[in-house]
Coordinates of C-alpha atoms in Angstrom, one line a residue:
M1 CA 24.2 101.7 170.9
N2 CA 25.8 98.3 171.6
R3 CA 29.4 98.5 172.7
S4 CA 32.0 95.8 172.1
L5 CA 33.9 93.9 174.8
P6 CA 37.4 95.2 175.5
F7 CA 38.8 91.8 174.5
P8 CA 38.1 89.6 171.4
L9 CA 35.7 86.7 171.9
S10 CA 36.7 83.3 170.6
K11 CA 34.5 80.3 169.8
Q12 CA 37.2 78.0 171.2
Q13 CA 36.9 79.4 174.7
Q14 CA 34.1 80.1 177.1
F15 CA 33.3 83.8 177.9
F16 CA 34.4 83.5 181.6
D17 CA 37.8 81.9 180.6
Q18 CA 38.4 84.8 178.2
L19 CA 37.2 87.3 180.8
G20 CA 39.5 85.8 183.4
D21 CA 42.5 86.2 181.0
Y22 CA 41.6 89.8 180.4
I23 CA 41.2 90.6 184.1
G24 CA 44.6 89.1 184.7
D25 CA 46.1 91.3 182.0
V26 CA 44.4 94.4 183.4
F27 CA 45.7 94.0 187.0
Y28 CA 49.1 92.4 186.3
E29 CA 50.1 94.5 183.2
M30 CA 47.8 97.2 181.9
L31 CA 47.2 99.1 185.2
P32 CA 50.8 98.9 186.4
E33 CA 51.9 100.3 183.0
K34 CA 49.7 103.3 183.7
G35 CA 51.3 103.9 187.0
Y36 CA 48.9 102.0 189.3
E37 CA 50.5 99.8 191.9
L38 CA 50.1 96.0 191.8
R39 CA 47.9 95.1 194.7
D40 CA 47.6 91.4 195.8
E41 CA 44.3 92.2 197.6
Q42 CA 42.8 93.7 194.4
I43 CA 43.8 90.6 192.4
F44 CA 42.4 88.2 195.0
M45 CA 39.1 90.1 195.0
A46 CA 38.9 90.0 191.2
F47 CA 39.2 86.3 191.0
Q48 CA 36.8 85.8 193.9
L49 CA 34.2 88.0 192.1
E50 CA 34.4 85.8 189.0
Q51 CA 32.7 83.0 190.9
A52 CA 29.6 85.2 191.7
F53 CA 29.2 86.1 188.0
K54 CA 29.8 82.5 186.9
K55 CA 27.2 81.1 189.3
R56 CA 24.9 84.2 189.1
A57 CA 25.0 84.2 192.9
V58 CA 24.9 86.7 195.8
M59 CA 28.3 87.6 197.0
F60 CA 29.4 89.6 200.1
A61 CA 32.7 91.2 199.0
E62 CA 34.3 92.8 202.1
A63 CA 37.4 94.7 201.1
G64 CA 39.2 97.2 203.2
V65 CA 40.0 100.8 202.3
G66 CA 42.7 101.0 199.6
T67 CA 42.2 97.5 198.1
G68 CA 40.9 99.1 194.8
K69 CA 37.5 97.3 195.0
T70 CA 35.7 99.8 192.9
F71 CA 37.9 99.1 189.9
V72 CA 37.3 95.4 190.3
Y73 CA 33.5 95.5 190.4
L74 CA 33.3 98.2 187.7
L75 CA 35.4 96.1 185.3
Y76 CA 33.3 93.0 185.8
A77 CA 30.0 94.9 185.6
I78 CA 30.9 96.6 182.4
C79 CA 32.1 93.4 180.7
Y80 CA 29.1 91.4 181.8
A81 CA 26.8 94.2 180.7
R82 CA 28.3 94.1 177.2
Y83 CA 28.2 90.3 177.1
T84 CA 24.6 90.1 178.0
G85 CA 23.3 93.2 176.2
K86 CA 21.8 94.6 179.4
P87 CA 23.1 97.4 181.6
A88 CA 24.6 96.7 185.0
I89 CA 23.1 98.7 187.9
I90 CA 25.5 100.2 190.5
S91 CA 23.4 101.0 193.6
C92 CA 25.1 103.4 196.0
A93 CA 24.4 104.3 199.6
D94 CA 23.5 107.9 198.7
E95 CA 23.9 110.7 196.2
T96 CA 27.3 111.6 197.6
L97 CA 28.8 108.2 196.7
I98 CA 27.3 108.5 193.2
E99 CA 29.1 111.7 192.7
Q100 CA 32.4 110.1 193.9
L101 CA 32.0 107.5 191.2
V102 CA 31.2 109.8 188.2
K103 CA 33.2 113.0 189.0
E104 CA 35.9 114.0 186.5
E105 CA 38.7 112.5 188.7
G106 CA 36.5 109.5 189.9
D107 CA 37.1 105.8 189.4
I108 CA 35.0 105.5 186.2
R109 CA 37.0 108.2 184.5
K110 CA 40.3 106.7 185.7
L111 CA 39.3 103.3 184.4
E112 CA 38.5 104.8 181.0
Q113 CA 41.8 106.6 180.7
A114 CA 43.9 103.6 181.9
L115 CA 42.2 101.0 179.7
G116 CA 41.5 103.1 176.6
F117 CA 37.7 102.6 176.2
E118 CA 34.7 104.7 176.8
V119 CA 32.0 103.7 179.4
D120 CA 28.4 104.6 178.8
V121 CA 27.4 105.5 182.4
R122 CA 24.1 107.3 183.3
L123 CA 22.6 108.4 186.6
A124 CA 19.2 107.5 187.9
K125 CA 18.7 109.8 190.8
A126 CA 16.0 109.7 193.4
R127 CA 12.9 111.7 192.4
E128 CA 13.5 114.2 195.2
Q129 CA 16.7 115.2 193.3
Y130 CA 14.6 116.9 190.6
V131 CA 12.9 120.2 190.5
C132 CA 9.1 120.0 190.4
M133 CA 7.6 122.6 188.0
R134 CA 4.2 122.2 189.7
K135 CA 5.8 123.5 192.9
L136 CA 8.4 125.9 191.5
D137 CA 6.1 127.9 189.3
P138 CA 3.7 129.1 192.1
L139 CA 6.7 129.5 194.4
V140 CA 8.2 132.2 192.1
Q141 CA 4.8 134.0 192.3
Q142 CA 4.8 133.8 196.0
F143 CA 8.5 134.6 196.7
G144 CA 9.5 136.6 193.7
D145 CA 12.1 138.5 195.7
D146 CA 14.0 135.3 196.7
E147 CA 17.1 135.4 194.4
D148 CA 17.7 131.6 194.8
V149 CA 14.2 130.6 193.8
T150 CA 14.1 133.2 190.9
Q151 CA 17.5 132.0 189.6
V152 CA 16.4 128.4 189.4
H153 CA 13.2 129.4 187.6
E154 CA 15.2 131.5 185.1
E155 CA 17.4 128.6 184.3
I156 CA 14.5 126.3 183.3
P157 CA 14.7 125.8 179.5
S158 CA 12.1 127.7 177.5
F159 CA 10.4 124.6 176.0
V160 CA 9.1 123.7 179.4
F161 CA 6.7 126.7 179.3
N162 CA 5.6 126.0 175.7
D163 CA 2.4 123.8 175.6
S164 CA 3.3 122.3 172.2
P165 CA 7.0 122.2 171.6
S166 CA 8.5 119.9 169.1
M167 CA 10.3 116.8 170.5
Q168 CA 13.6 118.1 169.1
Q169 CA 13.5 121.0 171.6
F170 CA 13.4 118.7 174.6
R171 CA 16.6 118.4 176.7
R172 CA 17.3 117.2 180.2
Y173 CA 17.1 119.7 183.1
G174 CA 16.2 120.1 186.7
D175 CA 18.9 118.0 188.5
R176 CA 19.6 119.1 192.0
K177 CA 23.3 119.3 191.1
D178 CA 22.5 122.0 188.5
Y179 CA 21.6 124.4 191.3
P180 CA 24.4 124.0 193.9
W181 CA 23.7 127.4 195.4
V182 CA 20.3 126.4 196.8
S183 CA 20.3 125.3 200.4
N184 CA 18.6 121.9 201.3
E185 CA 15.8 123.8 203.1
K186 CA 14.9 125.8 200.0
W187 CA 15.3 122.8 197.7
E188 CA 12.6 120.9 199.6
R189 CA 10.2 123.6 198.7
M190 CA 10.8 123.3 195.0
A191 CA 11.7 119.6 194.6
W192 CA 9.4 116.6 193.9
D193 CA 7.7 115.1 196.9
P194 CA 5.2 112.1 197.3
L195 CA 2.2 114.5 197.4
Q196 CA 2.6 115.4 193.7
P197 CA -0.1 113.8 191.4
C198 CA 2.4 113.0 188.6
T199 CA 0.0 110.9 186.5
T200 CA -2.4 113.9 186.1
C201 CA 0.2 116.7 186.2
E202 CA 0.0 119.3 183.3
W203 CA 3.8 119.4 183.3
R204 CA 4.3 115.7 183.0
H205 CA 5.6 115.4 179.5
R206 CA 7.9 118.4 180.0
C207 CA 9.1 117.3 183.4
G208 CA 12.8 117.1 184.0
Q209 CA 12.5 113.9 186.0
T210 CA 10.6 112.2 183.1
L211 CA 13.3 113.4 180.6
H212 CA 16.1 112.1 182.8
R213 CA 14.3 108.7 183.0
D214 CA 14.0 108.4 179.3
Y215 CA 17.8 109.1 179.0
Y216 CA 19.2 106.7 181.6
R217 CA 17.0 103.8 180.5
K218 CA 19.0 103.8 177.2
A219 CA 22.3 103.1 179.0
T220 CA 24.4 100.3 177.5
D221 CA 27.0 99.9 180.2
L222 CA 26.1 101.3 183.7
I223 CA 23.2 102.9 185.4
I224 CA 24.1 104.3 188.8
C225 CA 21.4 105.0 191.4
S226 CA 21.0 105.2 195.1
H227 CA 19.8 102.3 197.3
D228 CA 16.6 104.3 198.0
F229 CA 15.9 104.6 194.3
Y230 CA 16.7 100.9 193.6
M231 CA 14.3 99.7 196.3
E232 CA 11.6 102.1 195.1
H233 CA 12.0 100.5 191.7
V234 CA 11.5 97.1 193.3
W235 CA 8.4 98.0 195.2
T236 CA 6.7 100.0 192.5
K237 CA 7.6 97.7 189.5
E238 CA 4.4 95.7 189.3
S239 CA 2.1 98.6 190.1
R240 CA 3.7 100.7 187.4
K241 CA 3.2 97.9 184.9
R242 CA -0.5 97.6 185.9
E243 CA -0.9 101.4 185.3
G244 CA 0.7 101.1 181.8
Q245 CA 4.0 102.7 182.9
L246 CA 7.5 101.4 182.5
P247 CA 9.4 100.4 185.7
L248 CA 11.8 103.0 187.1
L249 CA 14.8 100.9 186.0
P250 CA 15.2 98.6 183.0
E251 CA 16.1 94.9 183.3
A252 CA 19.6 94.5 184.5
S253 CA 22.5 92.1 183.8
C254 CA 23.7 92.3 187.4
V255 CA 23.4 94.6 190.5
V256 CA 26.3 95.9 192.6
F257 CA 25.4 97.3 196.0
D258 CA 28.3 99.7 197.0
E259 CA 28.2 100.2 200.8
G260 CA 25.8 97.3 200.7
H261 CA 25.5 97.1 204.5
L262 CA 23.0 100.0 204.3
L263 CA 20.6 98.3 201.9
E264 CA 18.2 97.1 204.7
F265 CA 17.5 100.7 205.7
A266 CA 16.7 101.7 202.1
A267 CA 14.4 98.6 201.8
Q268 CA 12.5 99.5 204.9
K269 CA 12.2 103.2 203.8
A270 CA 10.9 102.2 200.4
L271 CA 8.3 99.8 201.6
T272 CA 6.3 102.3 203.6
Y273 CA 2.7 103.5 203.7
R274 CA 2.6 107.3 203.9
F275 CA -0.6 109.1 204.8
H276 CA -0.7 112.9 204.3
L277 CA -3.2 115.0 206.3
A278 CA -4.1 117.1 203.3
T279 CA -4.4 114.3 200.6
L280 CA -7.5 112.5 201.9
Q281 CA -9.2 115.8 202.6
N282 CA -8.6 116.9 199.0
V283 CA -9.7 113.6 197.5
L284 CA -12.9 113.2 199.5
T285 CA -13.9 116.9 199.2
S286 CA -13.6 116.8 195.4
F287 CA -15.5 113.6 195.3
M288 CA -18.4 115.2 197.2
D289 CA -19.0 117.4 194.2
Q290 CA -19.9 114.3 192.2
D291 CA -23.4 113.0 191.9
V292 CA -23.3 110.6 194.8
R293 CA -26.0 109.4 197.1
E294 CA -26.9 111.4 200.3
K295 CA -26.0 108.4 202.5
T296 CA -22.5 108.3 200.9
L297 CA -22.1 112.0 201.6
Y298 CA -22.8 111.5 205.3
V299 CA -20.3 108.7 205.5
I300 CA -17.7 110.9 203.8
E301 CA -18.3 113.6 206.3
D302 CA -17.8 111.1 209.1
V303 CA -14.6 109.8 207.6
L304 CA -13.2 113.3 207.3
A305 CA -14.1 114.2 210.9
L306 CA -12.5 111.0 212.2
H307 CA -9.5 111.5 210.0
D308 CA -9.0 115.1 211.2
E309 CA -9.3 114.0 214.9
W310 CA -6.9 111.1 214.4
F311 CA -4.3 113.4 212.9
H312 CA -4.9 115.9 215.8
I313 CA -4.1 113.1 218.3
L314 CA -1.0 112.1 216.3
Q315 CA 0.3 115.7 216.3
T316 CA -0.4 116.4 219.9
T317 CA 1.2 113.2 221.2
A318 CA 4.2 112.9 218.9
V319 CA 7.6 113.3 220.5
P320 CA 10.6 114.7 218.6
V321 CA 13.8 112.5 218.5
E322 CA 17.2 114.0 218.1
G323 CA 19.1 112.7 215.1
S324 CA 15.9 111.8 213.3
N325 CA 13.0 113.5 211.4
R326 CA 10.8 110.7 212.7
K327 CA 8.6 111.8 215.7
E328 CA 7.7 109.0 218.0
V329 CA 3.9 108.4 218.4
P330 CA 2.9 106.5 221.5
F331 CA 0.7 103.5 220.9
G332 CA -1.9 104.8 223.4
P333 CA -5.5 103.9 223.9
E334 CA -6.9 107.2 222.5
M335 CA -4.9 106.9 219.3
L336 CA -5.8 103.2 219.0
E337 CA -9.5 103.7 219.5
Q338 CA -9.6 106.6 217.0
A339 CA -7.7 104.4 214.4
K340 CA -10.2 101.6 215.0
A341 CA -13.2 103.9 214.5
L342 CA -11.6 105.4 211.3
Y343 CA -10.9 101.9 210.0
G344 CA -14.5 100.9 210.5
K345 CA -15.9 104.0 208.8
V346 CA -13.5 103.6 205.8
Q347 CA -14.8 100.0 205.4
Q348 CA -18.4 101.4 205.4
L349 CA -17.5 104.0 202.8
L350 CA -16.0 101.4 200.5
E351 CA -19.2 99.4 200.8
E352 CA -21.3 102.5 199.9
L353 CA -19.1 103.2 196.9
V354 CA -20.1 99.8 195.5
F355 CA -23.7 101.0 195.2
D356 CA -22.6 104.4 193.7
S357 CA -20.5 102.7 191.1
E358 CA -23.4 100.5 190.0
M359 CA -25.5 103.6 189.3
Y360 CA -22.9 104.9 186.8
V361 CA -23.5 108.5 187.9
V362 CA -19.9 109.1 189.0
E363 CA -17.0 109.4 186.5
E364 CA -15.0 106.2 186.5
Y365 CA -11.7 108.1 187.0
H366 CA -13.0 109.7 190.2
M367 CA -14.4 106.5 191.5
K368 CA -11.2 104.6 190.9
M369 CA -9.1 107.3 192.5
I370 CA -11.1 107.5 195.7
E371 CA -11.3 103.7 196.0
E372 CA -7.5 103.4 195.7
H373 CA -6.9 106.0 198.4
L374 CA -9.4 104.4 200.7
E375 CA -8.0 100.9 200.2
F376 CA -4.5 102.2 200.8
L377 CA -5.6 103.9 204.0
S378 CA -7.5 100.7 205.0
Y379 CA -4.5 98.5 204.5
G380 CA -2.2 100.8 206.4
L381 CA -4.6 101.0 209.3
S382 CA -4.9 97.2 209.4
I383 CA -1.1 97.0 209.8
L384 CA -1.2 99.6 212.5
L385 CA -3.9 97.8 214.5
K386 CA -1.9 94.6 214.5
E387 CA 0.6 95.6 217.3
G388 CA 4.1 94.3 216.5
D389 CA 3.6 94.0 212.7
G390 CA 4.4 97.6 211.9
I391 CA 6.7 100.5 212.8
F392 CA 5.1 104.0 212.7
W393 CA 6.0 107.6 213.2
L394 CA 5.0 111.2 212.3
E395 CA 6.9 113.5 210.0
E396 CA 6.2 117.3 210.1
T397 CA 7.7 119.7 207.6
E398 CA 6.6 123.2 206.6
G399 CA 2.9 123.0 205.7
E400 CA 2.8 119.2 205.6
T401 CA 2.1 116.4 208.2
T402 CA 2.6 112.8 207.3
F403 CA 1.9 109.6 209.2
V404 CA 4.2 106.7 208.1
I405 CA 3.7 103.0 208.7
M406 CA 6.5 100.6 207.8
P407 CA 6.6 96.8 208.1
R408 CA 9.1 95.7 210.7
L409 CA 10.8 93.0 208.7
V410 CA 11.6 93.2 205.0
E411 CA 13.6 90.0 204.4
D412 CA 10.7 87.9 203.0
V413 CA 9.9 90.6 200.4
L414 CA 13.6 91.0 199.5
R415 CA 14.0 87.2 199.2
Q416 CA 11.0 87.0 196.8
E417 CA 11.3 90.2 194.8
V418 CA 15.1 90.8 194.6
F419 CA 17.3 87.8 195.3
S420 CA 15.2 85.3 193.5
L421 CA 16.3 86.8 190.2
N422 CA 18.8 84.7 188.5
I423 CA 21.5 87.4 188.1
P424 CA 24.7 88.2 190.1
F425 CA 24.2 90.5 193.1
I426 CA 27.5 91.9 194.6
F427 CA 27.6 93.6 198.0
S428 CA 30.8 95.7 198.2
S429 CA 32.0 97.5 201.4
A430 CA 34.8 97.6 203.9
T431 CA 32.2 96.8 206.6
L432 CA 29.9 93.9 205.8
S433 CA 30.7 91.4 208.6
Q434 CA 30.9 91.3 212.4
R435 CA 34.4 90.0 213.0
G436 CA 34.3 87.9 209.8
D437 CA 30.7 86.7 210.4
F438 CA 28.3 87.7 207.6
S439 CA 25.2 86.1 209.1
Y440 CA 23.8 89.3 210.6
L441 CA 23.5 91.1 207.3
A442 CA 22.5 88.0 205.4
S443 CA 19.6 87.3 207.8
A444 CA 18.4 90.9 207.7
L445 CA 18.2 90.8 203.9
G446 CA 16.7 87.3 203.5
I447 CA 19.8 86.0 201.7
E448 CA 20.6 82.3 202.0
D449 CA 24.1 80.8 201.5
P450 CA 25.8 83.8 200.0
L451 CA 29.4 83.6 198.7
T452 CA 31.7 85.6 200.9
F453 CA 35.3 86.7 201.3
S454 CA 37.2 89.4 203.2
V455 CA 40.5 91.1 202.4
D456 CA 42.2 93.6 204.7
S457 CA 43.4 97.1 203.8
P458 CA 46.9 97.3 202.5
F459 CA 47.7 100.6 204.3
D460 CA 50.4 100.9 207.0
Y461 CA 48.1 102.4 209.6
E462 CA 50.9 102.3 212.3
R463 CA 52.9 104.7 210.2
Q464 CA 50.2 106.8 208.5
M465 CA 47.6 107.4 211.3
Q466 CA 47.3 108.5 214.9
V467 CA 44.1 107.9 216.9
K468 CA 43.6 110.1 220.0
G469 CA 40.8 109.3 222.4
H470 CA 39.1 112.1 224.4
I471 CA 36.7 111.8 227.4
T472 CA 34.4 114.6 228.6
D473 CA 30.8 114.9 229.8
E474 CA 30.7 118.7 229.1
E475 CA 29.8 119.6 225.5
M476 CA 31.2 123.1 225.6
K477 CA 34.6 121.8 226.8
K478 CA 34.5 119.3 223.9
W479 CA 33.9 122.1 221.4
E480 CA 36.9 124.1 222.8
V481 CA 39.3 121.2 222.5
I482 CA 38.0 120.4 219.0
G483 CA 38.5 124.0 218.0
Q484 CA 42.1 123.9 219.3
A485 CA 42.7 120.8 217.2
L486 CA 41.3 122.5 214.1
R487 CA 43.6 125.5 214.6
E488 CA 46.7 123.3 215.3
N489 CA 46.0 121.4 212.1
G490 CA 45.3 124.6 210.0
G491 CA 41.9 123.3 209.0
S492 CA 42.0 120.4 206.6
S493 CA 39.6 118.5 208.8
L494 CA 36.4 116.6 208.6
I495 CA 34.1 116.7 211.7
L496 CA 31.5 113.9 211.8
F497 CA 28.4 114.4 214.0
T498 CA 25.8 111.9 214.9
S499 CA 22.9 114.3 214.1
Q500 CA 22.1 117.6 212.5
E501 CA 21.2 118.9 215.9
E502 CA 24.6 118.2 217.3
M503 CA 26.2 119.8 214.3
N504 CA 24.1 122.9 214.8
R505 CA 25.1 123.2 218.4
F506 CA 28.8 123.1 217.3
R507 CA 28.0 125.7 214.6
R508 CA 26.4 128.1 217.2
W509 CA 29.6 127.8 219.3
A510 CA 32.0 128.1 216.3
E511 CA 30.2 131.2 214.9
S512 CA 31.2 133.1 218.1
S513 CA 34.9 132.7 217.3
E514 CA 37.3 133.9 214.6
W515 CA 38.8 131.3 212.2
S516 CA 41.7 131.6 209.7
F517 CA 40.0 129.0 207.5
S518 CA 36.5 128.4 206.1
I519 CA 34.1 126.0 207.9
L520 CA 31.5 124.4 205.6
Y521 CA 28.3 122.8 206.9
E522 CA 26.3 120.1 205.3
G523 CA 22.9 121.5 204.0
D524 CA 24.1 125.0 203.2
R525 CA 24.6 124.0 199.5
E526 CA 24.3 120.9 197.3
I527 CA 26.6 118.3 199.0
S528 CA 28.8 117.5 196.0
E529 CA 29.7 121.1 195.6
L530 CA 30.6 121.4 199.3
V531 CA 32.9 118.3 198.9
K532 CA 34.5 119.8 195.8
Q533 CA 35.2 123.1 197.6
F534 CA 36.6 121.1 200.6
Q535 CA 38.9 119.1 198.4
K536 CA 40.1 122.2 196.4
E537 CA 40.7 124.6 199.4
T538 CA 43.1 122.4 201.4
D539 CA 42.8 124.4 204.6
T540 CA 39.0 124.1 204.9
V541 CA 36.9 122.3 207.6
L542 CA 33.8 120.3 206.5
C543 CA 31.1 119.5 209.1
S544 CA 28.7 116.7 208.3
Y545 CA 26.3 114.2 209.8
H546 CA 25.9 112.0 206.7
L547 CA 29.4 111.6 205.3
W548 CA 30.4 108.7 207.5
E549 CA 30.8 106.6 204.3
G550 CA 31.3 107.4 200.7
L551 CA 33.6 110.5 201.1
D552 CA 36.9 110.0 199.2
V553 CA 39.3 112.9 199.7
P554 CA 42.9 111.8 199.5
G555 CA 45.8 114.2 200.0
E556 CA 46.4 117.3 202.1
A557 CA 42.8 118.5 202.0
L558 CA 41.9 115.9 204.7
T559 CA 44.6 115.2 207.4
Q560 CA 42.3 115.1 210.4
V561 CA 39.0 113.4 211.2
V562 CA 37.1 114.4 214.3
I563 CA 34.4 112.0 215.5
A564 CA 32.4 114.2 217.8
S565 CA 30.4 111.4 219.5
L566 CA 30.1 107.7 219.2
P567 CA 27.7 107.1 216.3
F568 CA 24.9 105.1 218.1
P569 CA 21.6 104.8 216.2
P570 CA 18.9 107.3 217.2
K571 CA 16.1 106.5 219.6
D572 CA 13.6 106.8 216.7
P573 CA 10.7 104.4 216.0
V574 CA 12.6 102.3 213.5
F575 CA 15.5 101.5 215.9
E576 CA 13.2 101.3 218.9
A577 CA 11.3 98.5 217.0
K578 CA 14.6 96.7 216.4
R579 CA 15.4 97.0 220.1
K580 CA 12.0 95.8 221.2
H581 CA 12.3 92.6 219.2
A582 CA 15.9 91.8 220.2
S583 CA 16.8 89.6 223.1
D584 CA 19.7 91.9 224.0
P585 CA 19.2 95.3 222.3
E586 CA 22.6 96.7 223.1
V587 CA 24.5 93.7 221.7
E588 CA 22.2 93.0 218.8
V589 CA 21.3 96.5 217.6
D590 CA 23.1 99.5 219.2
L591 CA 26.7 98.2 219.4
P592 CA 26.9 96.6 215.9
Y593 CA 25.5 99.8 214.3
M594 CA 27.9 102.0 216.2
L595 CA 31.0 100.0 215.5
L596 CA 30.2 99.6 211.8
R597 CA 29.6 103.4 211.5
L598 CA 32.7 104.1 213.5
R599 CA 34.8 102.0 211.2
Q600 CA 33.4 103.8 208.2
G601 CA 34.1 107.2 209.8
I602 CA 37.7 106.4 210.6
G603 CA 38.1 105.1 207.1
R604 CA 37.6 108.6 205.7
L605 CA 41.2 109.6 206.7
I606 CA 43.6 107.3 204.9
R607 CA 42.6 106.9 201.3
S608 CA 46.1 106.2 199.7
H609 CA 49.6 105.1 200.7
H610 CA 50.7 108.7 200.8
D611 CA 48.0 109.9 203.2
H612 CA 48.6 110.7 206.8
G613 CA 46.8 112.3 209.7
K614 CA 45.0 112.1 213.0
V615 CA 41.6 110.8 214.2
H616 CA 40.1 112.4 217.3
L617 CA 37.5 110.2 218.9
W618 CA 35.2 111.6 221.6
M619 CA 33.1 109.7 224.2
S620 CA 31.6 110.2 227.6
T621 CA 33.0 108.7 230.9
N622 CA 30.3 106.1 230.9
E623 CA 30.8 105.2 227.3
K624 CA 34.6 104.7 227.8
Q625 CA 33.9 102.3 230.7
A626 CA 31.3 100.4 228.7
Y627 CA 32.6 100.4 225.1
S628 CA 36.4 101.1 225.1
E629 CA 37.3 97.5 224.5
S630 CA 34.8 97.0 221.7
V631 CA 36.0 100.3 220.1
A632 CA 39.6 99.3 220.4
E633 CA 38.9 96.1 218.4
V634 CA 37.7 98.0 215.3
V635 CA 40.2 100.9 215.4
P636 CA 43.2 99.8 213.2
I637 CA 45.9 101.0 215.7
P638 CA 46.0 101.5 219.5
I639 CA 44.2 104.5 220.8
D640 CA 46.2 107.2 222.6
W641 CA 43.8 108.3 225.4
K642 CA 43.8 111.9 226.5
E643 CA 42.1 112.0 229.9

């Protein structure tokens, strides 16, 4: 259903002139009348943003914490969506930030209440956020005594199990948020993953993911998704069209990237070639049952043998990396020779299949499926064999081994597939520039001549915040001092870790002590439910390795932020590739990443003019000597060092 603009259109004035008048009324009169303070920074941002929409340009809108930037971009996006008749897409850094926007006390709900109109907002979550019936159904048979798995299965609506339900019975189901009691580890066993053959799945038309997709495509105002999902939409759009499917997202009027400094990582993640150990084995083995020539069968056997040996080399040489699920695979001669041999044999098999297809003895579907898998493998191996063109690593989870190849640079593809569209693109974050210079981010994303502006936070950090610096080279001593700080503060604290491994080491230490408050750990339950509990129970401690950005908990529930270590990037293959191609890796890769993430982490503490609290910042002796001056430049007040 089309929704009207919140102001009348006049033929005597252009749309943007009327929009500008309305925006002025909102921030100078309507919001203050509802109890919102008049913020000069917010008004400045609003009229800067107007230029991006007028010119349909890319804009980097850097606005400090507390400027009210979310209200500004939401108001423009909603009005522009209604004017053009196409929904606006709000792309967030992750699922946590999505929940912050749409929760009952979130900014969209506040805007509706303040301005007196209803917003049609719908969520387009990543596919991993939905239960997969093809995995859940057999999981119940295997682990019927697991209460968490059984409860999820029992809450699946009855029409899903009916082979021929009427369309009126269909309703959306299967969102990760619907099952908050399930841990992340258990969720991975029942959620969608890239190995699922969705196009041939018997549950396809009763799939929760499919039903959600039909729902959000009909949005008239806003579609909110993650960066990962938006980039997956970009990379799969043309292939889905060729296969007769709709793109993951509809055509948009504009796109807002909230926490847009993280878009590069999402783009790299989406544009990957993933090779699963079991997939090629299953495809080729099933193909051998077809009426193929004997010569083709021998070549298939050779491909399978080489493929198995290649994965054996990958598994035995891969090295785990703390803070990352990406295992480093050395570019050694044995792995390289095996990859070359496999590439040659795959080419030979593709040639043999040409003869088999001309004999018309193999079903066209099977022939097309095996050709697609082999061409995919061939292209990935060709990237791998050109040293320097790709980044690669191994991922190993329960019962699954995946080799991943990713192009090193994504700016050319982004320039062509995203920023060539003649629509406004808005990057919004408190951390988009390096000391006012936006060139680092613009270059990484392939953006030429963006519009830019920066506004500082309006908060009085000298009055509202204390920052205490701690130095130690002994982790156990660090945990003891952090524990003392938690007790002195009576909980109400967020502890940010650089990795899950570091958080788990703290957890093992903490579980040996008694606490007068609850300590919550990321991964134990669905993240938005943990945040909700943390905000409601004001003496609780929340431990996380992901919530450096996006967490918005004003008030007494969060009066202390503990940064357990300087948040340098992991030594995983992606960042190692960046370091390898940088003239000064520390200055160009490690330090900018750490300082940006540190600014985000510190920004979790003061979320309103009424907030107050402490930040505890930990580093080693060597880190203080090397980075204390750089850190001091991004911390809003002087650091009180505790030697």
